[in-house]
């Protein structure tokens, strides 16, 4: 049996150059809106069973990895104000 394991919302990391987006609400990064609490721990426990695995530790508040590129909620209330080039950088780097 081959298992493919993913963890899209394993962390709440925000690159230094984008941390300004959360200055008014840093605490949100530590809630379910910022990450799936405990998901990365479970992923790491199951990872040895997987044929292929991949995870992300970037906050879902930057880019929502469970949305298509054309979904209206691909970017959160925090990242939707970014320029087109900044959004493209998020897609290219994290999506």
PDB file of C-alpha atoms in Angstrom:
ATOM      1  CA  UNK A   1       0.000   0.000   0.000  1.00  0.00           C
ATOM      2  CA  UNK A   2       1.276   3.480  -0.873  1.00  0.00           C
ATOM      3  CA  UNK A   3       0.165   6.413   1.263  1.00  0.00           C
ATOM      4  CA  UNK A   4       0.426  10.041   0.207  1.00  0.00           C
ATOM      5  CA  UNK A   5       0.389  12.359   3.205  1.00  0.00           C
ATOM      6  CA  UNK A   6      -0.011  16.131   3.183  1.00  0.00           C
ATOM      7  CA  UNK A   7      -0.242  18.809   5.836  1.00  0.00           C
ATOM      8  CA  UNK A   8      -1.247  22.133   4.345  1.00  0.00           C
ATOM      9  CA  UNK A   9      -1.683  24.173   7.530  1.00  0.00           C
ATOM     10  CA  UNK A  10       1.083  22.835   9.751  1.00  0.00           C
ATOM     11  CA  UNK A  11       2.439  26.139  10.973  1.00  0.00           C
ATOM     12  CA  UNK A  12       1.969  29.835  11.409  1.00  0.00           C
ATOM     13  CA  UNK A  13       5.224  31.118   9.960  1.00  0.00           C
ATOM     14  CA  UNK A  14       5.276  34.464   8.188  1.00  0.00           C
ATOM     15  CA  UNK A  15       8.327  35.620   6.255  1.00  0.00           C
ATOM     16  CA  UNK A  16      10.000  38.632   7.837  1.00  0.00           C
ATOM     17  CA  UNK A  17       9.136  40.941   4.937  1.00  0.00           C
ATOM     18  CA  UNK A  18       5.407  40.200   5.423  1.00  0.00           C
ATOM     19  CA  UNK A  19       5.172  40.334   9.212  1.00  0.00           C
ATOM     20  CA  UNK A  20       3.907  43.913   8.986  1.00  0.00           C
ATOM     21  CA  UNK A  21       0.577  42.503   7.789  1.00  0.00           C
ATOM     22  CA  UNK A  22      -0.087  41.166  11.289  1.00  0.00           C
ATOM     23  CA  UNK A  23       1.086  44.069  13.454  1.00  0.00           C
ATOM     24  CA  UNK A  24      -2.479  44.883  14.461  1.00  0.00           C
ATOM     25  CA  UNK A  25      -3.305  41.274  15.376  1.00  0.00           C
ATOM     26  CA  UNK A  26      -0.264  39.054  16.031  1.00  0.00           C
ATOM     27  CA  UNK A  27      -2.294  36.712  18.241  1.00  0.00           C
ATOM     28  CA  UNK A  28      -4.445  35.500  15.330  1.00  0.00           C
ATOM     29  CA  UNK A  29      -1.434  33.564  14.038  1.00  0.00           C
ATOM     30  CA  UNK A  30      -1.688  31.335  17.127  1.00  0.00           C
ATOM     31  CA  UNK A  31      -5.352  30.432  16.595  1.00  0.00           C
ATOM     32  CA  UNK A  32      -7.085  28.020  14.207  1.00  0.00           C
ATOM     33  CA  UNK A  33      -7.288  30.870  11.714  1.00  0.00           C
ATOM     34  CA  UNK A  34      -3.479  30.922  11.533  1.00  0.00           C
ATOM     35  CA  UNK A  35      -2.772  27.172  11.518  1.00  0.00           C
ATOM     36  CA  UNK A  36      -4.323  23.778  12.195  1.00  0.00           C
ATOM     37  CA  UNK A  37      -3.304  23.202  15.792  1.00  0.00           C
ATOM     38  CA  UNK A  38      -1.678  19.788  16.210  1.00  0.00           C
ATOM     39  CA  UNK A  39      -1.767  18.914  12.508  1.00  0.00           C
ATOM     40  CA  UNK A  40       2.006  19.005  12.046  1.00  0.00           C
ATOM     41  CA  UNK A  41       2.564  16.800  15.099  1.00  0.00           C
ATOM     42  CA  UNK A  42       0.174  14.186  13.697  1.00  0.00           C
ATOM     43  CA  UNK A  43       1.736  14.525  10.232  1.00  0.00           C
ATOM     44  CA  UNK A  44       5.204  13.874  11.691  1.00  0.00           C
ATOM     45  CA  UNK A  45       3.967  10.788  13.557  1.00  0.00           C
ATOM     46  CA  UNK A  46       2.427   9.340  10.380  1.00  0.00           C
ATOM     47  CA  UNK A  47       5.188  10.425   7.998  1.00  0.00           C
ATOM     48  CA  UNK A  48       7.194   7.163   8.305  1.00  0.00           C
ATOM     49  CA  UNK A  49       4.199   5.298   6.845  1.00  0.00           C
ATOM     50  CA  UNK A  50       4.018   7.480   3.750  1.00  0.00           C
ATOM     51  CA  UNK A  51       5.356   6.736   0.312  1.00  0.00           C
ATOM     52  CA  UNK A  52       5.337  10.496  -0.310  1.00  0.00           C
ATOM     53  CA  UNK A  53       4.757  13.351   2.122  1.00  0.00           C
ATOM     54  CA  UNK A  54       4.814  17.124   2.029  1.00  0.00           C
ATOM     55  CA  UNK A  55       3.930  19.776   4.574  1.00  0.00           C
ATOM     56  CA  UNK A  56       3.744  23.527   4.884  1.00  0.00           C
ATOM     57  CA  UNK A  57       4.527  25.617   7.942  1.00  0.00           C
ATOM     58  CA  UNK A  58       3.562  28.939   6.361  1.00  0.00           C
ATOM     59  CA  UNK A  59       0.431  30.471   7.858  1.00  0.00           C
ATOM     60  CA  UNK A  60      -2.785  29.893   5.975  1.00  0.00           C
ATOM     61  CA  UNK A  61      -3.440  33.602   6.533  1.00  0.00           C
ATOM     62  CA  UNK A  62      -0.922  34.385   3.804  1.00  0.00           C
ATOM     63  CA  UNK A  63      -2.165  31.900   1.225  1.00  0.00           C
ATOM     64  CA  UNK A  64      -4.778  29.182   1.624  1.00  0.00           C
ATOM     65  CA  UNK A  65      -3.280  25.997   0.202  1.00  0.00           C
ATOM     66  CA  UNK A  66      -6.636  24.205   0.087  1.00  0.00           C
ATOM     67  CA  UNK A  67      -8.064  26.701  -2.396  1.00  0.00           C
ATOM     68  CA  UNK A  68      -7.655  26.817  -6.160  1.00  0.00           C
ATOM     69  CA  UNK A  69      -5.644  29.683  -7.607  1.00  0.00           C
ATOM     70  CA  UNK A  70      -8.852  31.384  -8.724  1.00  0.00           C
ATOM     71  CA  UNK A  71     -10.769  30.964  -5.474  1.00  0.00           C
ATOM     72  CA  UNK A  72     -12.003  34.242  -3.989  1.00  0.00           C
ATOM     73  CA  UNK A  73     -10.537  33.298  -0.588  1.00  0.00           C
ATOM     74  CA  UNK A  74      -7.080  32.237  -1.754  1.00  0.00           C
ATOM     75  CA  UNK A  75      -5.749  35.266   0.117  1.00  0.00           C
ATOM     76  CA  UNK A  76      -6.979  36.198   3.590  1.00  0.00           C
ATOM     77  CA  UNK A  77      -8.164  39.513   4.948  1.00  0.00           C
ATOM     78  CA  UNK A  78      -4.506  40.146   5.796  1.00  0.00           C
ATOM     79  CA  UNK A  79      -2.916  39.268   2.465  1.00  0.00           C
ATOM     80  CA  UNK A  80      -5.617  40.291  -0.005  1.00  0.00           C
ATOM     81  CA  UNK A  81      -4.311  43.870   0.041  1.00  0.00           C
ATOM     82  CA  UNK A  82      -0.896  42.821  -1.280  1.00  0.00           C
ATOM     83  CA  UNK A  83       0.125  43.910  -4.750  1.00  0.00           C
ATOM     84  CA  UNK A  84      -0.237  41.542  -7.693  1.00  0.00           C
ATOM     85  CA  UNK A  85       3.516  40.920  -7.708  1.00  0.00           C
ATOM     86  CA  UNK A  86       3.542  40.153  -3.965  1.00  0.00           C
ATOM     87  CA  UNK A  87       0.663  37.712  -4.411  1.00  0.00           C
ATOM     88  CA  UNK A  88       2.506  36.066  -7.297  1.00  0.00           C
ATOM     89  CA  UNK A  89       5.526  35.702  -5.024  1.00  0.00           C
ATOM     90  CA  UNK A  90       3.366  33.945  -2.410  1.00  0.00           C
ATOM     91  CA  UNK A  91       1.998  31.601  -5.080  1.00  0.00           C
ATOM     92  CA  UNK A  92       5.445  30.856  -6.493  1.00  0.00           C
ATOM     93  CA  UNK A  93       7.091  30.384  -3.096  1.00  0.00           C
ATOM     94  CA  UNK A  94       4.449  28.605  -1.034  1.00  0.00           C
ATOM     95  CA  UNK A  95       1.515  27.328  -3.095  1.00  0.00           C
TER      96      UNK A  95
END
